[in-house]
Tab-separated table of C-alpha atoms (C1' of nucleotides) in Angstrom:
chain	number	residue	atom	x	y	z
A	163	UNK	CA	-0.790	-14.330	28.151
A	164	UNK	CA	1.686	-12.658	29.956
A	165	UNK	CA	3.406	-11.449	26.792
A	166	UNK	CA	0.775	-10.039	25.223
A	167	UNK	CA	-0.299	-8.103	28.513
A	168	UNK	CA	3.361	-6.761	28.678
A	169	UNK	CA	3.292	-5.626	25.217
A	170	UNK	CA	-0.402	-4.013	25.849
A	171	UNK	CA	0.745	-2.597	29.403
A	172	UNK	CA	3.765	-0.726	27.562
A	173	UNK	CA	1.107	1.177	25.856
A	174	UNK	CA	-0.796	2.314	28.864
A	175	UNK	CA	-1.217	1.215	32.418
A	176	UNK	CA	-4.011	-1.594	32.613
A	177	UNK	CA	-6.535	-1.638	35.172
A	178	UNK	CA	-6.441	-4.838	37.534
A	179	UNK	CA	-10.191	-5.450	35.816
A	180	UNK	CA	-9.003	-4.858	32.206
A	181	UNK	CA	-6.454	-7.504	32.736
A	182	UNK	CA	-8.728	-9.855	34.128
A	183	UNK	CA	-11.480	-8.921	31.507
A	184	UNK	CA	-8.645	-9.777	28.601
A	185	UNK	CA	-7.297	-12.841	30.316
A	186	UNK	CA	-10.818	-14.326	30.528
A	187	UNK	CA	-11.253	-13.605	26.837
A	188	UNK	CA	-8.293	-14.432	25.438
A	189	UNK	CA	-7.437	-18.017	24.110
A	190	UNK	CA	-4.699	-19.882	23.434
A	191	UNK	CA	-4.205	-21.582	20.106
A	192	UNK	CA	-1.339	-23.682	18.919
A	193	UNK	CA	-0.987	-23.875	15.104
A	194	UNK	CA	0.916	-26.191	12.719
A	195	UNK	CA	2.689	-25.374	9.692
A	196	UNK	CA	0.254	-25.267	6.406
A	197	UNK	CA	-2.466	-24.606	8.402
A	198	UNK	CA	-5.135	-22.137	7.266
A	199	UNK	CA	-6.281	-19.994	9.887
A	200	UNK	CA	-8.929	-17.742	7.916
A	201	UNK	CA	-10.093	-18.242	4.354
A	202	UNK	CA	-11.259	-15.904	1.566
A	203	UNK	CA	-14.785	-15.548	1.541
A	204	UNK	CA	-15.783	-15.708	5.234
A	205	UNK	CA	-16.331	-13.583	7.882
A	206	UNK	CA	-13.253	-13.265	10.117
A	207	UNK	CA	-14.095	-13.292	13.823
A	208	UNK	CA	-10.690	-13.578	15.356
A	209	UNK	CA	-7.854	-11.225	16.068
A	210	UNK	CA	-4.535	-13.022	16.848
A	211	UNK	CA	-1.496	-11.969	18.569
A	212	UNK	CA	1.533	-14.104	17.597
A	213	UNK	CA	3.474	-15.353	20.821
A	214	UNK	CA	5.493	-17.740	18.466
A	215	UNK	CA	5.456	-18.510	14.863
A	216	UNK	CA	5.281	-16.935	11.735
A	217	UNK	CA	2.263	-16.300	9.573
A	218	UNK	CA	1.439	-14.397	6.213
A	219	UNK	CA	-1.605	-13.200	4.831
A	220	UNK	CA	-2.489	-13.648	1.297
A	221	UNK	CA	-5.070	-13.458	-1.458
A	222	UNK	CA	-5.370	-14.591	-5.130
A	223	UNK	CA	-5.245	-12.314	-7.911
A	224	UNK	CA	-5.228	-13.388	-11.817
A	225	UNK	CA	-5.045	-16.861	-10.557
A	226	UNK	CA	-1.790	-16.364	-8.394
A	227	UNK	CA	-1.216	-16.255	-4.846
A	228	UNK	CA	-0.300	-12.366	-3.603
A	229	UNK	CA	1.295	-12.358	0.021
A	230	UNK	CA	-0.002	-9.096	1.378
A	231	UNK	CA	1.806	-9.442	4.754
A	232	UNK	CA	4.159	-11.496	7.069
A	233	UNK	CA	3.628	-11.663	10.719
A	234	UNK	CA	6.226	-12.335	13.317
A	235	UNK	CA	6.333	-12.829	16.957
A	236	UNK	CA	4.692	-9.940	18.931
A	237	UNK	CA	2.628	-8.880	15.792
A	238	UNK	CA	-1.090	-8.750	15.543
A	239	UNK	CA	-2.537	-10.689	12.828
A	240	UNK	CA	-5.874	-11.247	11.438
A	241	UNK	CA	-7.688	-10.885	7.925
A	242	UNK	CA	-7.658	-7.001	8.537
A	243	UNK	CA	-10.528	-6.000	6.024
A	244	UNK	CA	-13.055	-8.530	7.369
A	245	UNK	CA	-12.319	-8.492	10.912
A	246	UNK	CA	-12.346	-4.829	10.957
A	247	UNK	CA	-15.836	-4.444	8.783
A	248	UNK	CA	-17.073	-8.005	9.785
A	249	UNK	CA	-18.146	-8.554	6.242
A	250	UNK	CA	-16.532	-11.472	4.057
A	251	UNK	CA	-13.237	-10.942	3.112
A	252	UNK	CA	-10.827	-11.823	0.363
A	253	UNK	CA	-7.657	-12.750	2.636
A	254	UNK	CA	-6.299	-15.910	3.795
A	255	UNK	CA	-4.135	-16.377	6.717
A	256	UNK	CA	-1.493	-19.418	6.644
A	257	UNK	CA	0.767	-20.642	9.172
A	258	UNK	CA	4.299	-20.726	7.877
A	259	UNK	CA	5.864	-21.958	11.067
A	260	UNK	CA	4.612	-23.947	13.702
A	261	UNK	CA	3.434	-21.364	16.425
A	262	UNK	CA	1.227	-20.286	19.607
A	263	UNK	CA	-1.166	-17.622	19.039
A	264	UNK	CA	-3.370	-15.681	21.435
A	265	UNK	CA	-6.373	-15.074	19.859
A	266	UNK	CA	-9.702	-12.824	20.867
A	267	UNK	CA	-12.952	-12.522	18.900
A	268	UNK	CA	-14.456	-9.498	17.671
A	269	UNK	CA	-17.383	-9.786	19.849
A	270	UNK	CA	-15.193	-10.002	22.914
A	271	UNK	CA	-12.780	-7.501	21.912
A	272	UNK	CA	-15.834	-4.967	21.556
A	273	UNK	CA	-17.150	-5.763	24.530
A	274	UNK	CA	-14.060	-4.987	26.142
A	275	UNK	CA	-13.636	-1.290	24.343
A	276	UNK	CA	-17.438	-0.862	25.847
A	277	UNK	CA	-16.616	-1.750	29.206
A	278	UNK	CA	-13.132	0.045	29.458
A	279	UNK	CA	-13.464	3.130	26.963
A	280	UNK	CA	-9.774	4.095	28.001
A	281	UNK	CA	-8.409	0.924	26.211
A	282	UNK	CA	-9.388	2.506	22.696
A	283	UNK	CA	-6.329	4.217	23.067
A	284	UNK	CA	-4.250	1.140	22.817
A	285	UNK	CA	-6.677	0.371	19.854
A	286	UNK	CA	-5.930	3.493	18.302
A	287	UNK	CA	-2.138	3.601	18.869
A	288	UNK	CA	-1.789	0.076	17.241
A	289	UNK	CA	-4.232	0.641	14.205
A	290	UNK	CA	-1.994	3.952	13.734
A	291	UNK	CA	1.384	1.537	13.661
A	292	UNK	CA	-0.001	-0.877	11.167
A	293	UNK	CA	-1.470	2.160	9.184
A	294	UNK	CA	2.157	3.446	8.975
A	295	UNK	CA	3.366	0.075	8.134
A	296	UNK	CA	1.153	-0.490	4.941
A	297	UNK	CA	1.531	3.174	4.033
A	298	UNK	CA	5.497	2.935	3.698
A	299	UNK	CA	5.079	-0.458	1.981
A	300	UNK	CA	2.740	1.443	-0.784
A	301	UNK	CA	5.224	3.589	-1.379
A	302	UNK	CA	7.469	1.515	-2.115
A	303	UNK	CA	5.662	-0.578	-4.405
A	304	UNK	CA	4.470	2.491	-6.260
A	305	UNK	CA	7.356	3.253	-8.127
A	306	UNK	CA	10.342	1.557	-7.621
A	307	UNK	CA	12.242	-1.117	-9.560
A	308	UNK	CA	12.393	-4.697	-8.633
A	309	UNK	CA	15.966	-4.263	-7.509
A	310	UNK	CA	15.350	-1.111	-5.490
A	311	UNK	CA	12.327	-2.737	-3.744
A	312	UNK	CA	14.401	-5.701	-2.665
A	313	UNK	CA	17.315	-3.914	-1.279
A	314	UNK	CA	14.949	-1.650	0.771
A	315	UNK	CA	13.152	-4.986	2.253
A	316	UNK	CA	16.773	-6.204	2.666
A	317	UNK	CA	17.566	-2.822	4.554
A	318	UNK	CA	14.230	-2.514	6.681
A	319	UNK	CA	13.083	-6.428	7.103
A	320	UNK	CA	15.961	-8.908	7.001
A	321	UNK	CA	13.783	-11.117	8.880
A	322	UNK	CA	11.431	-11.673	6.122
A	323	UNK	CA	14.313	-12.468	4.014
A	324	UNK	CA	15.779	-15.392	6.306
A	325	UNK	CA	12.296	-16.745	7.205
A	326	UNK	CA	9.951	-16.687	4.513
A	327	UNK	CA	9.831	-18.534	0.910
A	328	UNK	CA	11.296	-16.565	-1.964
A	329	UNK	CA	7.752	-16.930	-3.811
A	330	UNK	CA	6.067	-15.291	-1.062
A	331	UNK	CA	8.574	-12.667	-0.977
A	332	UNK	CA	8.445	-11.839	-4.631
A	333	UNK	CA	4.420	-11.713	-4.559
A	334	UNK	CA	4.932	-9.476	-1.542
A	335	UNK	CA	7.172	-7.192	-3.391
A	336	UNK	CA	5.054	-6.981	-6.388
A	337	UNK	CA	7.451	-8.878	-8.662
A	338	UNK	CA	7.725	-12.568	-10.489
A	339	UNK	CA	9.841	-15.220	-8.229
A	340	UNK	CA	11.947	-15.481	-11.377
A	341	UNK	CA	12.837	-11.935	-11.365
A	342	UNK	CA	13.719	-11.719	-7.733
A	343	UNK	CA	15.855	-14.971	-7.943
A	344	UNK	CA	17.892	-13.040	-10.809
A	345	UNK	CA	18.313	-9.808	-8.617
A	346	UNK	CA	19.828	-12.237	-5.382
A	347	UNK	CA	21.992	-13.868	-8.171
A	348	UNK	CA	23.572	-10.596	-9.374
A	349	UNK	CA	24.915	-9.267	-5.711
B	85	UNK	CA	-17.145	23.551	12.065
B	86	UNK	CA	-20.608	22.194	11.909
B	87	UNK	CA	-19.845	19.826	9.559
B	88	UNK	CA	-17.126	18.285	11.283
B	89	UNK	CA	-18.978	17.913	14.576
B	90	UNK	CA	-21.863	16.135	12.561
B	91	UNK	CA	-19.427	13.600	10.938
B	92	UNK	CA	-17.357	12.774	14.247
B	93	UNK	CA	-20.932	12.859	16.121
B	94	UNK	CA	-22.016	10.031	13.903
B	95	UNK	CA	-19.522	7.866	15.075
B	96	UNK	CA	-20.444	8.442	18.662
B	97	UNK	CA	-22.261	10.977	20.726
B	98	UNK	CA	-20.222	13.462	21.881
B	99	UNK	CA	-20.807	15.254	25.081
B	100	UNK	CA	-21.105	18.983	25.463
B	101	UNK	CA	-17.617	19.485	27.187
B	102	UNK	CA	-16.187	17.365	24.554
B	103	UNK	CA	-17.838	19.407	21.900
B	104	UNK	CA	-16.853	22.563	23.501
B	105	UNK	CA	-12.996	21.572	23.615
B	106	UNK	CA	-13.009	20.573	19.994
B	107	UNK	CA	-14.586	24.037	18.986
B	108	UNK	CA	-12.091	25.879	20.742
B	109	UNK	CA	-9.153	24.310	19.544
B	110	UNK	CA	-10.033	23.651	15.707
B	111	UNK	CA	-8.917	26.612	13.399
B	112	UNK	CA	-10.112	27.398	10.050
B	113	UNK	CA	-7.980	27.867	7.269
B	114	UNK	CA	-8.770	29.004	3.409
B	115	UNK	CA	-5.939	27.735	1.091
B	116	UNK	CA	-5.160	28.550	-2.179
B	117	UNK	CA	-4.470	26.408	-5.374
B	118	UNK	CA	-1.044	25.459	-5.370
B	119	UNK	CA	-0.199	26.311	-1.764
B	120	UNK	CA	1.965	23.474	-0.200
B	121	UNK	CA	0.611	23.041	3.241
B	122	UNK	CA	3.051	20.486	4.757
B	123	UNK	CA	6.664	20.331	3.378
B	124	UNK	CA	9.091	17.280	3.491
B	125	UNK	CA	11.753	17.161	6.166
B	126	UNK	CA	9.915	18.695	8.575
B	127	UNK	CA	7.581	17.619	11.531
B	128	UNK	CA	4.216	17.933	10.687
B	129	UNK	CA	1.840	19.643	13.661
B	130	UNK	CA	-1.512	19.783	11.763
B	131	UNK	CA	-4.158	17.423	11.336
B	132	UNK	CA	-6.673	18.786	8.576
B	133	UNK	CA	-10.165	18.273	8.081
B	134	UNK	CA	-11.392	19.133	4.427
B	135	UNK	CA	-14.645	21.084	4.301
B	136	UNK	CA	-14.231	22.211	0.705
B	137	UNK	CA	-11.346	21.695	-1.980
B	138	UNK	CA	-9.037	18.854	-3.028
B	139	UNK	CA	-5.754	18.169	-1.618
B	140	UNK	CA	-2.831	15.664	-2.427
B	141	UNK	CA	-0.166	14.159	-0.688
B	142	UNK	CA	3.228	13.400	-2.608
B	143	UNK	CA	6.539	12.847	-2.117
B	144	UNK	CA	9.987	12.461	-4.719
B	145	UNK	CA	11.302	9.069	-5.470
B	146	UNK	CA	14.179	8.985	-8.017
B	147	UNK	CA	13.655	12.624	-8.898
B	148	UNK	CA	9.817	12.145	-9.626
B	149	UNK	CA	6.734	13.232	-7.722
B	150	UNK	CA	4.724	10.451	-6.398
B	151	UNK	CA	1.227	11.031	-5.690
B	152	UNK	CA	0.312	8.932	-2.171
B	153	UNK	CA	-3.270	9.947	-1.665
B	154	UNK	CA	-5.834	12.264	-2.824
B	155	UNK	CA	-8.120	14.366	-0.337
B	156	UNK	CA	-11.680	15.232	-0.866
B	157	UNK	CA	-14.501	16.927	0.963
B	158	UNK	CA	-15.038	15.258	4.350
B	159	UNK	CA	-11.559	13.456	4.123
B	160	UNK	CA	-9.248	13.912	6.760
B	161	UNK	CA	-5.511	14.749	5.680
B	162	UNK	CA	-2.105	15.268	7.017
B	163	UNK	CA	1.388	14.210	6.539
B	164	UNK	CA	0.541	10.846	8.028
B	165	UNK	CA	4.066	9.433	8.917
B	166	UNK	CA	4.998	12.658	10.389
B	167	UNK	CA	2.115	13.630	12.188
B	168	UNK	CA	1.439	10.375	13.869
B	169	UNK	CA	5.234	9.879	14.948
B	170	UNK	CA	6.181	13.416	15.329
B	171	UNK	CA	9.492	13.187	13.853
B	172	UNK	CA	10.411	14.596	10.325
B	173	UNK	CA	8.486	13.217	7.105
B	174	UNK	CA	8.988	12.721	3.476
B	175	UNK	CA	5.712	13.703	2.781
B	176	UNK	CA	4.237	16.962	0.978
B	177	UNK	CA	0.838	18.034	1.031
B	178	UNK	CA	-0.753	20.256	-1.740
B	179	UNK	CA	-3.428	22.170	-2.424
B	180	UNK	CA	-5.004	21.379	-5.841
B	181	UNK	CA	-8.450	22.991	-5.700
B	182	UNK	CA	-9.249	26.357	-3.634
B	183	UNK	CA	-10.593	25.119	-0.207
B	184	UNK	CA	-11.535	25.733	3.388
B	185	UNK	CA	-10.047	23.595	6.086
B	186	UNK	CA	-10.477	22.989	9.719
B	187	UNK	CA	-7.484	22.184	11.236
B	188	UNK	CA	-6.063	20.894	14.974
B	189	UNK	CA	-2.570	20.838	16.141
B	190	UNK	CA	-0.889	17.494	17.523
B	191	UNK	CA	-0.870	18.912	20.760
B	192	UNK	CA	-4.174	20.282	21.068
B	193	UNK	CA	-5.657	16.692	19.583
B	194	UNK	CA	-3.661	14.714	22.212
B	195	UNK	CA	-5.033	17.067	25.218
B	196	UNK	CA	-8.242	16.410	24.192
B	197	UNK	CA	-7.600	12.368	23.864
B	198	UNK	CA	-6.190	12.659	27.291
B	199	UNK	CA	-9.092	14.585	28.722
B	200	UNK	CA	-11.948	12.832	26.684
B	201	UNK	CA	-10.690	9.087	26.811
B	202	UNK	CA	-13.531	7.766	25.331
B	203	UNK	CA	-12.792	10.117	22.045
B	204	UNK	CA	-10.076	7.390	21.604
B	205	UNK	CA	-12.819	5.379	19.912
B	206	UNK	CA	-13.521	7.822	17.315
B	207	UNK	CA	-9.570	7.892	16.513
B	208	UNK	CA	-9.571	4.349	16.679
B	209	UNK	CA	-12.447	4.031	14.170
B	210	UNK	CA	-11.226	6.733	11.854
B	211	UNK	CA	-7.288	5.168	11.835
B	212	UNK	CA	-9.293	1.969	11.084
B	213	UNK	CA	-11.073	3.175	8.071
B	214	UNK	CA	-7.863	4.961	6.755
B	215	UNK	CA	-5.732	1.780	7.291
B	216	UNK	CA	-8.309	-0.329	5.229
B	217	UNK	CA	-8.429	2.072	2.376
B	218	UNK	CA	-4.368	1.936	1.930
B	219	UNK	CA	-4.351	-1.781	2.565
B	220	UNK	CA	-7.158	-1.920	-0.484
B	221	UNK	CA	-4.745	0.281	-2.737
B	222	UNK	CA	-1.664	-1.212	-1.744
B	223	UNK	CA	-3.198	-4.823	-3.025
B	224	UNK	CA	-4.047	-3.420	-6.175
B	225	UNK	CA	-0.480	-1.675	-6.855
B	226	UNK	CA	1.052	-5.002	-5.750
B	227	UNK	CA	-0.008	-7.399	-8.887
B	228	UNK	CA	-2.164	-5.650	-11.531
B	229	UNK	CA	-1.413	-4.488	-15.082
B	230	UNK	CA	-1.575	-0.725	-15.664
B	231	UNK	CA	-4.693	-1.307	-17.335
B	232	UNK	CA	-6.330	-3.315	-14.330
B	233	UNK	CA	-5.121	-0.595	-11.806
B	234	UNK	CA	-7.001	2.155	-13.836
B	235	UNK	CA	-10.117	0.251	-14.515
B	236	UNK	CA	-10.397	-0.288	-10.781
B	237	UNK	CA	-9.940	3.203	-9.890
B	238	UNK	CA	-12.511	4.152	-12.381
B	239	UNK	CA	-14.761	1.563	-10.733
B	240	UNK	CA	-14.039	2.483	-7.217
B	241	UNK	CA	-12.928	6.317	-7.147
B	242	UNK	CA	-14.511	8.040	-10.214
B	243	UNK	CA	-13.961	11.494	-8.363
B	244	UNK	CA	-10.091	11.153	-8.560
B	245	UNK	CA	-10.558	10.794	-12.404
B	246	UNK	CA	-13.018	13.787	-12.523
B	247	UNK	CA	-10.843	16.089	-10.713
B	248	UNK	CA	-7.028	15.048	-10.506
B	249	UNK	CA	-4.363	15.453	-13.186
B	250	UNK	CA	-3.379	13.108	-15.479
B	251	UNK	CA	0.040	13.167	-14.315
B	252	UNK	CA	-0.911	12.767	-10.566
B	253	UNK	CA	-3.214	9.821	-11.107
B	254	UNK	CA	-0.327	7.988	-13.217
B	255	UNK	CA	1.907	8.544	-10.307
B	256	UNK	CA	-0.931	7.198	-7.704
B	257	UNK	CA	-1.393	4.128	-9.893
B	258	UNK	CA	2.332	3.689	-9.901
B	259	UNK	CA	2.516	4.155	-13.824
B	260	UNK	CA	3.807	6.641	-16.179
B	261	UNK	CA	1.750	9.397	-17.564
B	262	UNK	CA	2.009	8.314	-21.036
B	263	UNK	CA	1.211	4.666	-20.317
B	264	UNK	CA	-1.888	5.954	-18.528
B	265	UNK	CA	-2.605	8.243	-21.565
B	266	UNK	CA	-2.181	5.101	-23.998
B	267	UNK	CA	-4.658	3.155	-21.691
B	268	UNK	CA	-7.475	5.889	-21.904
B	269	UNK	CA	-7.107	6.109	-25.363
B	270	UNK	CA	-7.751	2.681	-25.977
B	271	UNK	CA	-10.792	2.298	-24.562
C	162	DG	C1'	21.239	-41.956	3.601
C	163	DC	C1'	18.191	-42.480	-0.477
C	164	DG	C1'	14.304	-41.286	-2.875
C	165	DT	C1'	10.350	-38.129	-3.089
C	166	DT	C1'	8.594	-34.080	-2.457
C	167	DT	C1'	9.170	-28.935	-2.770
C	168	DA	C1'	11.526	-24.663	-3.616
C	169	DT	C1'	14.978	-21.974	-6.028
C	170	DT	C1'	17.735	-21.033	-10.221
C	171	DT	C1'	18.661	-20.654	-15.238
C	172	DG	C1'	17.535	-19.858	-20.209
C	173	DA	C1'	15.157	-18.394	-24.283
C	174	DC	C1'	11.472	-15.718	-25.384
C	175	DT	C1'	7.725	-12.209	-25.260
C	176	DT	C1'	4.969	-8.653	-23.472
C	177	DT	C1'	4.377	-4.460	-20.981
C	178	DT	C1'	6.005	-0.318	-19.557
C	179	DG	C1'	9.336	3.621	-19.269
C	180	DT	C1'	12.054	7.119	-21.792
C	181	DC	C1'	12.640	11.149	-24.455
C	182	DA	C1'	11.070	14.415	-27.649
C	183	DA	C1'	7.858	16.544	-30.043
C	184	DA	C1'	2.988	17.836	-31.277
C	185	DA	C1'	-1.663	18.330	-29.734
C	186	DA	C1'	-5.127	19.952	-26.823
C	187	DT	C1'	-6.589	22.642	-23.310
C	188	DT	C1'	-6.748	26.074	-19.668
C	189	DC	C1'	-5.581	30.740	-17.923
C	190	DT	C1'	-4.591	35.257	-18.155
C	191	DT	C1'	-5.040	39.884	-19.736
D	180	DA	C1'	-9.941	36.890	-28.366
D	181	DA	C1'	-4.810	36.113	-28.453
D	182	DG	C1'	-1.024	34.480	-26.485
D	183	DA	C1'	1.321	32.041	-22.936
D	184	DA	C1'	1.587	28.444	-19.788
D	185	DT	C1'	0.309	23.999	-18.898
D	186	DT	C1'	-1.358	19.433	-19.595
D	187	DT	C1'	-2.150	15.356	-22.579
D	188	DT	C1'	-1.175	12.710	-26.588
D	189	DT	C1'	1.126	10.544	-29.790
D	190	DG	C1'	5.817	8.051	-32.179
D	191	DA	C1'	10.026	5.608	-31.800
D	192	DC	C1'	12.648	3.188	-29.431
D	193	DA	C1'	14.836	0.876	-25.076
D	194	DA	C1'	14.553	-1.302	-20.757
D	195	DA	C1'	12.879	-3.832	-17.418
D	196	DA	C1'	9.771	-7.515	-16.014
D	197	DG	C1'	7.002	-11.675	-17.111
D	198	DT	C1'	6.214	-16.332	-19.136
D	199	DC	C1'	7.079	-21.124	-19.835
D	200	DA	C1'	9.869	-24.937	-19.626
D	201	DA	C1'	13.375	-27.528	-17.806
D	202	DA	C1'	17.461	-28.244	-14.614
D	203	DT	C1'	19.307	-27.786	-9.850
D	204	DA	C1'	19.098	-27.510	-5.507
D	205	DA	C1'	17.325	-28.092	-0.698
D	206	DA	C1'	13.972	-30.193	2.344
D	207	DC	C1'	11.359	-33.922	4.290
D	208	DG	C1'	9.846	-38.803	5.377
D	209	DC	C1'	10.770	-43.102	6.384
DNA sequence: GCGTTTATTTGACTTTTGTCAAAAATTCTT
DNA sequence: AAGAATTTTTGACAAAAGTCAAATAAACGC
């Protein structure tokens, strides 16, 4: 809990009431490798903060698993589309390494936004950050060779290379696992 | 100006002071086809609301222009990365059809956020919306054939097909103009 | 530590898409 | 309306990446 409040507190001083409100609503959840936290086709009610562990979001396309993001310590994670829109989503969230998560429900979070309008500042800033992340990723996917995409990932997100499966990385880059394996072999 | 306040007002009731603050800071700008509003390598200081007209964001990769987004009436537009981070950016913003824009500077906008903390709610909501838009786009780019990408665009954003150049659409989809032309011919 | 399961690599071949160049079509200008 | 400029289409070929199948390699359970 402390870690989360620390991170949020770095963005904006948190009033005592806000800290208490957050503390009373945030729950802790221990998760095991292989566990599916959120399944496609359902409405996602929780937003998670990763204290420890490693998650990924993925969906199916043409019968294949496509990884859409990786989540590490101190990241926030959820089935983005479903959580924000509160409609059924296409995204699954899977635990890749055992971990400890802090969670909050959509309802509780929005109550906190209502009671503490200034907390929207934190929400805005974090959303902007994740927005920029996806944007940059999109630009990479849009017009690079498989090799360029891989090298960019090596340069910008070495932790993904270290901790994720090759197949997951390949689909994250939008290329086949075999192609990625060959690119690596040639270095 | 009215149109902008109307759109913002649909997200949250705006106090009189907030409306006045916004009105006093937002400027109007008439733009002509071909005009470059924002250039790469510079810090982008303005956020625009498109009252009328048609814009696109693009950058260069391997010597080619890559379109990263299209902006229509009632959309917000800026060099996203540069504006939010206030660092130099790689993105250019170009006017494709003559238009009328409402603009606000980064400084003025943040002063408004400071003076009206509840306005962060609007900022958060809009950011979430644009975040989801990019996310969805990314998923499409990640693992579809050129044909699938095109058909999805036809289905979800027909207005882009109607108003944008083929070359711009092709780079937006991450495919060559020739391939896109061939896909269209075969229908 | 051994066998089993899971993940990665490699090979042969196919498909898709990109590239370059030129032709056709469309739009703009005066 | 004619000519210029721009945009789109088409053709021939090359390169990149995907697919399927099998072989290694690594990780896991007992």
